[in-house]
Amino acid sequence: MSISKNQFKLITSLSQKKYRQKHKLFIAEGIKVVQEILNSSFELETLFCTDDFSSDVSEEKIVRVSEADLKKISNLKTPNKALGIFKIPENKRDVNKGLTVALDAINDPGNLGTIIRLCDWFGVSELICSTDTVDCYNQKVVQASMGSLTRVSIRYVDLFKYLEETPKPTFIADMDGENVYKTSLPEQGILIMGNEANGVSDEIKNLITHKISIPRFGETQETESLNVATATAILLSEFKRSY
Amino acid sequence: MSISKNQFKLITSLSQKKYRQKHKLFIAEGIKVVQEILNSSFELETLFCTDDFSSDVSEEKIVRVSEADLKKISNLKTPNKALGIFKIPENKRDVNKGLTVALDAINDPGNLGTIIRLCDWFGVSELICSTDTVDCYNQKVVQASMGSLTRVSIRYVDLFKYLEETPKPTFIADMDGENVYKTSLPEQGILIMGNEANGVSDEIKNLITHKISIPRFGETQETESLNVATATAILLSEFKRSY
C-alpha cells in the first residue's frame, strides 16, 4: 500500500493550526511518541509505518510505507518507523482541585512541550493556556512533550477572564516577590508563567494575589533570568516538595 | 567598509569545532548576547555591526556592515545588528570550593546553554564537561547561554579520571536514589548529569557516592523522565535552597 494523494495533502495541511482545528486531527512521529499515544485514551485516525513497526493497531487503520515514503511525509530529520494521525480530544472539563499551571503567551513549542512534561511529572491537575499561547498540537510541542500530552488536561481560555473569576490564590515569579524557599505554598493554587521575552502581561499582573521569587546565588548578579521552562521546574518542585 | 573574503571564510569556518580550536575564536550574535560578552572579561577580535549598533568598542576593531551583508554571515533566522568574533579564553584553573556540576556526554547545544545559565544563576563555581559533551563555544550554545558563558568557569576533562581523583561527594539523579527532598545535601559536592538518551554511563555510575531522585507526583507514573536541563534546575535549587 502506499500513501494516497489525499492522505499526503492531509498530512501536509496538519502542520497548520487552522487545518488541525478544522479536521480535529494532529500528527505525532517516531516509535516512542507514537507508541505512548497509542497506549493512551487518544484515538488513532491512521498509522503510517514501516514493516518492522509492531503494534496492536487493527490492520484497517494501518498504511504500510517504505522508508522513502515515510521520509516524504515526515517532519523529523531522521524519520523513525511511524507517523500517526490522531484525533484531537474534546476540550476537557474544568478540574477544580490541586495545583493548576497557567501560561500567558508562551511562544516556543519546545518550552510548551517541556512544561507539559513537567505538569505530568508533578501531577499538575490542569494546564491552562492563554489563547495566544502556541498550540499544544503543534508538531514540535507533540514531539517535545514525549507522550505527556495525553496525560495532562490542557485548555485554551481567555486567561484574564479565567483569573478574574477564580477564587484560588494566584502566583507569579517576580524578582521583587517573596523568596520561594521561605514561602509557605498552598496545595491548591494557580501558578502563572509568562511569555519568554516579556513575562506576564501587566493586565494579568494586576489580578495576581502572590509574587514569589527564585533567589539568585551567582556572585555577579548579572544573570538576567532563567528560561521559563527551568523556572517552572523549580517552582513546581517547590509547590510539591512539601506534600 | 565591507566584509573581506578572508573574514567571510574565517566566520564560516568557526561553525566547526576544529577551526574554533585552531583559531581560538568563537562567534556570538545579536545585540543582547554580543553586548553581554563585550561587557565581560572576554576579548573581542572583530565586531561586525550595522550603523545603529552603539558600543564603546574602538573603531579599529569594528567593521560596519549593511543589513544585507550581516545576513550573509549570520546563522540567525533574524540577524540582529551585531556579530562578534571573540577570543576563547585559556582553560580556567580548578576551582576547589562550593558546588560543581559535571556533564557526561550532553549532546544538545540548547541543553548545555540552559545548564550554563543555571550554573550562573545558582552560583555554581565550576562546570566540568566530559570531552564528548558538545563544545560550549558551539554557536547554538553561545546563543542559548545568553552571556552566562562569560561568568561560568567551564573545563573539558577526562570525566572518569576527574571523578576517580576527587575527594568530594558525588551525586547522580537516579530513580532508585534517595528522595532529594528528604536528603541533606552538602555545600560542597559534584552533581553529575548524564546524556539525554542514555543517562550517566555505567563506568561513571560505579564511582558515584550518592544517588538522589526527584519524586514523581503524577498519578499514572508513566512520565518517563524529566529533560536533563529541567532536572538540573530542580537539583541545583535543592542544593542551594538551604544555604
XYZ file of C-alpha atoms in Angstrom:
486
model
C 0.000 0.000 0.000
C 1.233 3.499 -0.483
C 0.251 6.982 0.564
C -2.647 8.427 -1.441
C -2.625 11.962 -2.772
C -5.367 12.918 -0.338
C -3.504 11.472 2.628
C -0.377 13.340 1.606
C -2.359 16.564 1.338
C -3.990 15.997 4.718
C -0.665 15.315 6.461
C 0.898 18.422 4.954
C -2.078 20.568 5.938
C -1.864 19.438 9.578
C 1.310 21.433 10.077
C -1.030 24.432 10.225
C -3.193 25.153 13.242
C -6.252 26.123 11.206
C -6.306 22.724 9.473
C -5.698 20.890 12.739
C -8.721 22.685 14.151
C -10.817 22.102 11.039
C -10.073 18.365 10.867
C -9.676 17.906 14.647
C -6.534 15.901 13.921
C -2.849 16.150 14.765
C 0.380 14.348 13.935
C 2.891 12.512 16.092
C 6.071 10.807 14.906
C 8.678 8.283 15.940
C 8.404 4.904 17.672
C 8.408 6.219 21.203
C 5.959 9.103 20.938
C 3.552 7.193 18.639
C 3.630 4.170 20.957
C 2.881 6.329 24.000
C -0.101 7.953 22.285
C -1.384 4.582 21.007
C -1.324 3.365 24.619
C -3.337 6.367 25.814
C -7.009 7.318 25.654
C -6.341 9.280 22.441
C -7.929 7.872 19.316
C -5.930 6.912 16.246
C -7.097 8.014 12.809
C -4.399 6.459 10.609
C -0.977 4.982 11.288
C 1.708 5.162 8.602
C 4.553 2.828 9.478
C 7.314 0.675 8.085
C 7.010 -3.124 8.135
C 9.170 -3.529 11.215
C 6.954 -1.352 13.438
C 4.859 -3.622 15.607
C 1.715 -2.566 17.416
C -1.708 -3.990 18.138
C -3.458 -1.463 15.907
C -6.093 -3.087 13.672
C -4.835 -3.518 10.130
C -7.532 -1.335 8.557
C -6.064 1.719 10.245
C -2.520 0.961 9.137
C -0.838 2.124 5.954
C 2.448 0.261 5.493
C 5.028 2.522 3.899
C 8.609 2.319 2.715
C 11.381 4.276 4.446
C 11.441 6.531 1.390
C 7.699 7.266 1.595
C 7.933 7.893 5.333
C 10.659 10.405 4.649
C 8.328 12.281 2.286
C 5.655 12.822 4.947
C 7.972 13.224 7.948
C 8.950 16.455 9.647
C 11.795 14.830 11.539
C 15.406 14.941 10.421
C 15.595 11.197 10.991
C 12.148 9.661 10.432
C 11.663 6.753 12.803
C 9.356 3.981 11.578
C 5.978 5.542 12.381
C 3.830 8.616 11.828
C 0.362 8.660 13.351
C -2.604 10.899 12.669
C -4.554 11.158 15.919
C -7.863 12.768 16.849
C -7.743 15.894 18.985
C -9.868 15.068 22.044
C -12.746 17.293 23.107
C -11.801 20.146 25.399
C -11.618 18.706 28.870
C -13.703 19.918 31.762
C -12.571 22.293 34.442
C -10.569 20.314 37.009
C -11.207 22.069 40.245
C -8.592 20.762 42.624
C -4.867 20.748 43.290
C -2.318 22.868 41.528
C -3.004 24.482 38.162
C -0.382 25.943 35.841
C -1.478 28.833 33.613
C 0.592 30.092 30.676
C 0.456 33.646 29.360
C 1.545 33.779 25.703
C 4.245 31.093 25.681
C 5.626 31.161 22.114
C 8.263 28.477 21.901
C 6.966 24.965 21.121
C 9.935 23.368 22.918
C 9.130 25.326 26.083
C 5.461 24.318 25.977
C 6.417 20.668 25.392
C 8.822 20.751 28.345
C 6.208 22.401 30.586
C 3.642 19.710 29.631
C 6.185 17.053 30.675
C 6.747 18.893 33.958
C 2.986 19.094 34.624
C 2.749 15.351 34.032
C 5.722 14.641 36.323
C 4.467 16.823 39.149
C 0.837 15.705 38.866
C -0.468 19.156 37.968
C -4.207 18.670 37.521
C -4.709 21.168 34.737
C -2.702 23.308 32.344
C -4.483 26.498 31.279
C -3.147 28.361 28.220
C -3.965 31.874 27.064
C -5.380 31.813 23.536
C -2.141 33.338 22.209
C -0.009 30.522 23.624
C 1.422 28.199 20.952
C -0.977 25.360 20.028
C -0.306 22.190 22.044
C -0.995 20.072 18.931
C 1.761 21.862 17.030
C 4.023 19.009 15.992
C 7.081 20.361 17.772
C 5.081 20.521 21.006
C 3.817 16.966 20.486
C 7.364 15.678 19.956
C 8.813 17.622 22.894
C 6.064 16.551 25.293
C 7.009 12.887 24.732
C 3.541 11.467 25.313
C 2.819 13.594 28.387
C 0.340 15.442 26.184
C -2.065 12.518 26.618
C -1.938 12.672 30.413
C -2.255 16.400 31.120
C -5.575 18.202 30.846
C -4.935 21.274 28.668
C -7.410 24.087 27.974
C -7.087 27.301 25.940
C -9.077 30.114 27.544
C -9.373 33.871 27.891
C -6.732 33.982 30.636
C -7.703 37.386 32.003
C -11.319 36.309 32.439
C -10.289 32.948 33.898
C -8.074 34.580 36.526
C -10.615 37.267 37.272
C -13.156 34.593 38.152
C -11.016 32.124 40.077
C -11.290 32.068 43.881
C -7.863 30.344 44.138
C -4.631 32.046 45.193
C -2.567 33.020 42.154
C 1.235 33.117 41.932
C 3.731 34.644 39.542
C 7.507 34.590 39.569
C 8.809 38.110 40.072
C 12.225 39.272 41.223
C 10.540 41.538 43.786
C 8.453 38.697 45.150
C 8.877 36.740 48.354
C 11.755 34.215 48.424
C 10.060 30.984 47.298
C 12.274 28.929 49.640
C 10.822 30.813 52.603
C 7.211 30.960 51.436
C 4.615 28.506 52.586
C 2.876 27.394 49.418
C -0.689 26.062 49.361
C -1.744 22.689 47.932
C -4.321 24.419 45.758
C -3.437 27.381 43.626
C -2.593 28.684 40.189
C 0.992 29.259 39.077
C 1.135 31.671 36.120
C 4.208 31.668 33.873
C 4.714 34.398 31.268
C 5.984 34.971 27.762
C 9.670 34.234 27.056
C 10.587 37.845 26.265
C 8.024 39.923 28.146
C 6.964 37.840 31.127
C 3.405 38.024 32.437
C 1.415 40.901 30.928
C 0.633 43.922 33.130
C -3.083 43.374 32.772
C -2.739 39.930 34.339
C -0.173 41.037 36.932
C -2.866 43.265 38.418
C -5.028 40.239 39.198
C -2.334 38.233 40.992
C -2.507 37.591 44.740
C 1.107 36.417 45.354
C 4.521 37.210 43.918
C 7.315 34.733 44.539
C 10.970 34.827 43.516
C 13.677 32.264 42.904
C 16.754 33.755 44.593
C 19.853 34.300 42.512
C 23.031 32.851 44.007
C 25.606 33.928 41.434
C 28.143 36.470 42.670
C 27.809 38.915 39.829
C 24.010 39.122 39.948
C 24.063 39.685 36.227
C 22.225 36.593 35.049
C 19.181 38.137 33.596
C 16.607 35.476 34.082
C 16.017 31.786 33.999
C 14.436 30.197 30.972
C 10.659 29.850 31.506
C 10.781 26.037 31.460
C 13.575 25.797 34.061
C 11.832 28.395 36.259
C 8.612 26.347 36.013
C 10.576 23.224 37.013
C 11.965 24.889 40.144
C 8.631 26.403 41.185
C 6.630 23.193 40.652
C 9.246 21.353 42.686
C 8.780 23.906 45.489
C 4.968 23.629 45.381
C 5.087 19.850 45.506
C 8.049 19.083 47.768
C 6.080 19.619 50.971
C 3.067 17.463 50.052
C 33.720 49.113 4.780
C 32.622 45.663 3.858
C 33.446 42.101 4.767
C 36.647 40.794 3.167
C 36.864 37.374 1.589
C 39.182 36.211 4.359
C 36.838 37.443 7.064
C 33.947 35.676 5.378
C 35.966 32.467 5.211
C 37.009 32.760 8.857
C 33.436 33.319 10.059
C 32.169 30.360 8.081
C 34.953 28.124 9.385
C 34.125 28.968 13.009
C 30.903 26.963 12.806
C 33.223 23.938 13.114
C 34.842 22.962 16.395
C 38.226 22.169 14.830
C 38.543 25.677 13.411
C 37.367 27.257 16.661
C 40.126 25.337 18.422
C 42.713 26.153 15.755
C 41.999 29.896 15.757
C 40.947 30.051 19.443
C 37.957 32.121 18.340
C 34.181 31.822 18.542
C 31.135 33.710 17.312
C 28.281 35.393 19.155
C 25.335 37.204 17.582
C 22.575 39.648 18.346
C 22.534 42.883 20.351
C 21.940 41.300 23.715
C 24.419 38.428 23.653
C 27.157 40.493 21.951
C 26.678 43.324 24.442
C 26.932 40.945 27.406
C 30.152 39.439 26.089
C 31.605 42.888 25.320
C 30.936 43.804 28.957
C 32.732 40.714 30.244
C 36.398 39.768 30.621
C 36.294 38.067 27.196
C 38.377 39.710 24.488
C 36.916 40.913 21.211
C 38.649 40.069 17.954
C 36.336 41.794 15.457
C 32.848 43.247 15.660
C 30.643 43.296 12.560
C 27.688 45.573 13.112
C 25.190 47.843 11.437
C 25.426 51.625 11.840
C 22.784 51.783 14.537
C 24.617 49.442 16.928
C 26.287 51.526 19.584
C 29.107 50.323 21.813
C 32.363 51.667 23.204
C 34.454 49.298 21.100
C 37.416 51.073 19.474
C 36.779 51.769 15.796
C 39.718 49.714 14.545
C 38.002 46.533 15.743
C 34.692 47.401 14.111
C 33.574 46.508 10.616
C 30.410 48.417 9.753
C 28.156 46.311 7.573
C 24.821 46.627 5.823
C 21.823 44.554 6.890
C 22.284 42.555 3.715
C 25.938 41.776 4.486
C 25.097 40.863 8.064
C 22.542 38.429 6.742
C 25.235 36.727 4.679
C 27.429 35.970 7.696
C 24.659 35.350 10.233
C 23.430 32.000 11.482
C 20.298 33.500 12.983
C 16.922 33.490 11.251
C 16.627 37.181 12.075
C 20.096 38.736 12.235
C 20.147 41.431 14.865
C 22.610 44.294 14.282
C 25.809 42.648 15.519
C 28.044 39.615 15.107
C 31.200 39.420 17.174
C 34.257 37.229 16.832
C 35.652 36.700 20.330
C 38.762 35.012 21.677
C 38.303 31.730 23.527
C 39.868 32.312 26.948
C 42.547 29.970 28.308
C 41.259 26.955 30.163
C 40.446 28.140 33.649
C 42.031 26.704 36.749
C 40.495 24.116 39.008
C 38.068 25.891 41.342
C 38.167 23.861 44.503
C 35.190 25.010 46.509
C 31.422 25.007 46.532
C 29.212 23.048 44.212
C 30.465 21.685 40.891
C 28.278 20.437 38.047
C 29.751 17.716 35.813
C 28.211 16.699 32.486
C 28.599 13.268 30.950
C 28.146 13.425 27.162
C 25.452 16.115 26.878
C 24.701 16.333 23.145
C 22.113 19.037 22.699
C 23.508 22.604 22.434
C 20.260 24.051 23.819
C 20.534 21.854 26.908
C 24.159 22.850 27.504
C 23.285 26.537 27.058
C 20.426 26.235 29.547
C 22.629 24.395 32.059
C 25.306 27.134 31.762
C 22.603 29.722 32.567
C 21.516 27.637 35.559
C 25.112 27.368 36.822
C 25.418 31.137 36.569
C 22.107 31.691 38.390
C 22.876 29.292 41.211
C 26.490 30.403 41.625
C 27.965 27.032 40.684
C 31.721 27.530 40.907
C 32.698 25.260 38.064
C 31.143 23.314 35.211
C 33.089 20.196 34.211
C 32.296 18.593 30.837
C 33.324 15.182 29.562
C 35.312 15.514 26.348
C 32.358 14.104 24.364
C 29.999 16.822 25.619
C 29.012 19.367 22.938
C 31.512 22.250 22.666
C 30.494 25.251 24.782
C 31.678 27.603 22.003
C 29.288 25.983 19.527
C 27.217 28.923 18.356
C 23.912 27.446 19.486
C 25.333 27.030 22.979
C 26.650 30.600 22.967
C 23.232 31.950 21.945
C 21.321 29.786 24.442
C 23.622 30.666 27.335
C 22.774 34.368 26.931
C 26.081 35.712 28.189
C 26.296 33.341 31.161
C 29.117 31.663 29.275
C 31.391 34.529 30.320
C 30.623 34.075 34.017
C 30.849 30.302 34.472
C 34.192 28.506 34.608
C 33.951 25.617 32.123
C 36.519 22.849 31.649
C 36.571 19.813 29.342
C 38.266 16.866 31.046
C 38.536 13.097 31.135
C 35.469 12.777 33.372
C 36.229 9.277 34.614
C 39.701 10.290 35.738
C 38.413 13.534 37.260
C 35.806 11.700 39.334
C 38.208 8.948 40.307
C 40.554 11.529 41.804
C 38.092 13.863 43.528
C 37.718 13.620 47.310
C 34.302 15.343 47.125
C 30.949 13.579 47.479
C 29.419 12.856 44.070
C 25.709 12.807 43.195
C 23.658 11.481 40.302
C 19.927 11.558 39.710
C 18.590 8.022 39.708
C 15.026 6.796 40.186
C 16.277 4.325 42.813
C 18.095 7.043 44.718
C 17.132 8.749 47.952
C 14.268 11.274 47.727
C 16.099 14.562 47.161
C 13.519 16.442 49.251
C 14.456 14.312 52.267
C 18.215 14.235 51.711
C 20.571 16.565 53.484
C 22.802 17.935 50.733
C 26.323 19.259 51.371
C 27.573 22.720 50.415
C 30.499 21.150 48.558
C 30.000 18.354 46.095
C 29.752 17.339 42.478
C 26.397 16.869 40.735
C 26.774 14.703 37.622
C 24.124 14.895 34.895
C 24.098 12.384 32.038
C 23.425 12.092 28.339
C 19.906 12.906 27.075
C 19.173 9.375 25.855
C 21.391 7.140 27.972
C 21.912 8.979 31.245
C 25.208 8.678 33.116
C 27.454 5.913 31.753
C 27.853 2.714 33.803
C 31.585 3.270 34.122
C 30.959 6.575 35.872
C 27.987 5.288 37.900
C 30.416 2.945 39.650
C 32.385 5.888 41.008
C 29.424 7.763 42.469
C 28.959 8.106 46.228
C 25.293 9.254 46.330
C 22.157 8.581 44.279
C 19.287 11.020 44.622
C 15.862 11.038 42.993
C 13.281 13.661 42.142
C 9.980 12.065 43.169
C 7.281 11.715 40.551
C 3.873 13.055 41.600
C 1.766 12.209 38.556
C -0.933 9.603 39.151
C -0.112 7.398 36.218
C 3.611 7.162 36.973
C 4.200 6.868 33.266
C 6.211 10.033 32.631
C 9.463 8.548 31.624
C 11.888 11.160 32.727
C 12.463 14.840 33.024
C 14.524 16.660 30.442
C 18.150 16.926 31.622
C 18.012 20.731 31.862
C 14.821 20.788 33.968
C 16.190 18.015 36.221
C 19.380 20.060 36.678
C 17.269 23.101 37.575
C 15.383 21.202 40.288
C 18.507 19.589 41.762
C 20.542 22.818 41.826
C 17.613 24.514 43.527
C 17.624 21.754 46.163
C 21.393 22.020 46.713
C 21.232 25.778 47.118
C 17.914 26.357 48.898
C 19.338 25.574 52.351
C 22.411 27.796 52.122
